[in-house]
Amino acid sequence: MITSIEYLFEYLTSLDWGYIITFILISHLVNQTKITTWFYKMTKVKIRTRYRVFFIGLSYGITVYLLRGYNITKIECLFQSFVFAMVFHKLVIERLFAVLKLNPIQSTDYDDHSEE
């Protein structure tokens, strides 16, 4: 009989950790104030942080799928890794950065709605 801890351990080991870590790093980089301000100045389009992260994860997941030559069975693993990364980033990484004061200073001329 498999216990809950064993299920959790099995789930965590089945995730694509390379994708998760690089996705979080890319998302954090793209959501820096300088980059979002530059994007707004170039396009005059404001995109909320949650949607930027979603589009980054989706496009990065497709890129990883194609570059690594995955077959159709790996799509579920990438999707689970994407969902895990979004939740983990929101609940743990953002709070850690806030505690360590690693979040960029928000510019007054551009509001990216990062708290929504």
mmCIF file of C-alpha atoms in Angstrom:
data_model
loop_
_atom_site.group_PDB
_atom_site.id
_atom_site.type_symbol
_atom_site.label_atom_id
_atom_site.label_comp_id
_atom_site.label_asym_id
_atom_site.label_seq_id
_atom_site.Cartn_x
_atom_site.Cartn_y
_atom_site.Cartn_z
ATOM 1 C CA MET A 1 0.000 0.000 0.000
ATOM 2 C CA ILE A 2 1.411 3.360 -1.058
ATOM 3 C CA THR A 3 1.103 6.168 1.451
ATOM 4 C CA SER A 4 0.359 9.807 0.717
ATOM 5 C CA ILE A 5 4.002 10.757 1.178
ATOM 6 C CA GLU A 6 5.043 8.197 -1.411
ATOM 7 C CA TYR A 7 2.466 9.588 -3.869
ATOM 8 C CA LEU A 8 3.765 13.098 -3.272
ATOM 9 C CA PHE A 9 7.374 11.995 -3.713
ATOM 10 C CA GLU A 10 6.478 10.120 -6.902
ATOM 11 C CA TYR A 11 4.665 13.201 -8.241
ATOM 12 C CA LEU A 12 7.561 15.546 -7.440
ATOM 13 C CA THR A 13 10.142 13.276 -9.047
ATOM 14 C CA SER A 14 8.037 12.956 -12.214
ATOM 15 C CA LEU A 15 8.090 16.730 -12.844
ATOM 16 C CA ASP A 16 10.466 18.332 -15.355
ATOM 17 C CA TRP A 17 12.621 20.318 -12.919
ATOM 18 C CA GLY A 18 14.810 21.784 -15.646
ATOM 19 C CA TYR A 19 11.724 23.340 -17.192
ATOM 20 C CA ILE A 20 10.379 24.536 -13.826
ATOM 21 C CA ILE A 21 13.563 26.291 -12.713
ATOM 22 C CA THR A 22 14.282 27.943 -16.051
ATOM 23 C CA PHE A 23 10.631 28.979 -16.442
ATOM 24 C CA ILE A 24 10.662 30.700 -13.047
ATOM 25 C CA LEU A 25 13.946 32.457 -13.844
ATOM 26 C CA ILE A 26 12.747 33.603 -17.286
ATOM 27 C CA SER A 27 9.441 34.821 -15.838
ATOM 28 C CA HIS A 28 11.200 36.753 -13.120
ATOM 29 C CA LEU A 29 13.552 38.316 -15.659
ATOM 30 C CA VAL A 30 10.776 39.309 -18.087
ATOM 31 C CA ASN A 31 8.691 40.818 -15.276
ATOM 32 C CA GLN A 32 11.424 43.235 -14.221
ATOM 33 C CA THR A 33 10.264 46.861 -14.258
ATOM 34 C CA LYS A 34 12.753 47.925 -16.934
ATOM 35 C CA ILE A 35 11.606 45.249 -19.350
ATOM 36 C CA THR A 36 7.881 45.798 -18.774
ATOM 37 C CA THR A 37 8.341 49.557 -19.156
ATOM 38 C CA TRP A 38 10.299 49.040 -22.385
ATOM 39 C CA PHE A 39 7.599 46.697 -23.716
ATOM 40 C CA TYR A 40 4.898 49.234 -22.849
ATOM 41 C CA LYS A 41 6.788 52.062 -24.551
ATOM 42 C CA MET A 42 7.264 49.962 -27.698
ATOM 43 C CA THR A 43 3.729 48.568 -27.984
ATOM 44 C CA LYS A 44 1.540 50.819 -25.780
ATOM 45 C CA VAL A 45 -0.005 47.606 -24.456
ATOM 46 C CA LYS A 46 -0.234 46.824 -20.757
ATOM 47 C CA ILE A 47 -0.319 43.143 -19.935
ATOM 48 C CA ARG A 48 -0.959 41.999 -16.396
ATOM 49 C CA THR A 49 1.778 39.976 -14.756
ATOM 50 C CA ARG A 50 -0.329 36.818 -14.521
ATOM 51 C CA TYR A 51 -0.953 36.859 -18.267
ATOM 52 C CA ARG A 52 2.696 37.555 -19.073
ATOM 53 C CA VAL A 53 3.703 34.564 -16.960
ATOM 54 C CA PHE A 54 1.040 32.408 -18.624
ATOM 55 C CA PHE A 55 2.185 33.324 -22.143
ATOM 56 C CA ILE A 56 5.844 32.879 -21.212
ATOM 57 C CA GLY A 57 5.139 29.429 -19.755
ATOM 58 C CA LEU A 58 3.047 28.368 -22.719
ATOM 59 C CA SER A 59 5.545 29.504 -25.336
ATOM 60 C CA TYR A 60 8.505 28.167 -23.340
ATOM 61 C CA GLY A 61 6.722 24.828 -22.876
ATOM 62 C CA ILE A 62 6.123 24.547 -26.624
ATOM 63 C CA THR A 63 9.767 25.440 -27.269
ATOM 64 C CA VAL A 64 11.010 22.828 -24.782
ATOM 65 C CA TYR A 65 8.685 20.227 -26.300
ATOM 66 C CA LEU A 66 10.011 20.881 -29.792
ATOM 67 C CA LEU A 67 13.696 21.278 -28.890
ATOM 68 C CA ARG A 68 13.889 18.174 -26.738
ATOM 69 C CA GLY A 69 12.011 16.083 -29.287
ATOM 70 C CA TYR A 70 9.407 14.921 -26.792
ATOM 71 C CA ASN A 71 6.637 12.609 -27.880
ATOM 72 C CA ILE A 72 2.963 13.133 -27.125
ATOM 73 C CA THR A 73 3.195 11.407 -23.718
ATOM 74 C CA LYS A 74 5.518 14.117 -22.338
ATOM 75 C CA ILE A 75 2.884 16.852 -22.828
ATOM 76 C CA GLU A 76 1.210 15.884 -19.561
ATOM 77 C CA CYS A 77 4.527 16.079 -17.707
ATOM 78 C CA LEU A 78 5.218 19.543 -19.153
ATOM 79 C CA PHE A 79 1.697 20.714 -18.305
ATOM 80 C CA GLN A 80 1.979 19.454 -14.723
ATOM 81 C CA SER A 81 5.391 21.130 -14.448
ATOM 82 C CA PHE A 82 3.911 24.383 -15.804
ATOM 83 C CA VAL A 83 1.073 24.388 -13.249
ATOM 84 C CA PHE A 84 3.434 23.437 -10.423
ATOM 85 C CA ALA A 85 5.875 26.188 -11.417
ATOM 86 C CA MET A 86 3.155 28.850 -11.499
ATOM 87 C CA VAL A 87 1.816 27.880 -8.078
ATOM 88 C CA PHE A 88 5.281 27.405 -6.567
ATOM 89 C CA HIS A 89 6.440 30.755 -7.953
ATOM 90 C CA LYS A 90 3.375 32.599 -6.682
ATOM 91 C CA LEU A 91 3.275 31.036 -3.227
ATOM 92 C CA VAL A 92 6.957 30.584 -2.394
ATOM 93 C CA ILE A 93 9.347 32.470 -4.658
ATOM 94 C CA GLU A 94 7.505 35.809 -4.683
ATOM 95 C CA ARG A 95 7.199 35.759 -0.897
ATOM 96 C CA LEU A 96 10.872 34.861 -0.550
ATOM 97 C CA PHE A 97 11.893 37.727 -2.861
ATOM 98 C CA ALA A 98 9.674 40.106 -0.898
ATOM 99 C CA VAL A 99 11.289 39.056 2.380
ATOM 100 C CA LEU A 100 14.784 39.358 0.913
ATOM 101 C CA LYS A 101 13.854 42.678 -0.752
ATOM 102 C CA LEU A 102 14.853 41.396 -4.204
ATOM 103 C CA ASN A 103 11.802 42.792 -5.977
ATOM 104 C CA PRO A 104 12.583 45.741 -8.244
ATOM 105 C CA ILE A 105 11.502 49.241 -7.274
ATOM 106 C CA GLN A 106 8.241 50.004 -9.024
ATOM 107 C CA SER A 107 8.292 52.875 -11.471
ATOM 108 C CA THR A 108 5.630 55.539 -11.000
ATOM 109 C CA ASP A 109 4.968 56.029 -14.732
ATOM 110 C CA TYR A 110 3.998 52.424 -15.435
ATOM 111 C CA ASP A 111 1.646 50.174 -13.508
ATOM 112 C CA ASP A 112 1.840 46.496 -14.433
ATOM 113 C CA HIS A 113 -0.815 45.419 -11.911
ATOM 114 C CA SER A 114 1.609 42.924 -10.402
ATOM 115 C CA GLU A 115 -0.414 42.568 -7.217
ATOM 116 C CA GLU A 116 -3.631 41.605 -9.006
#
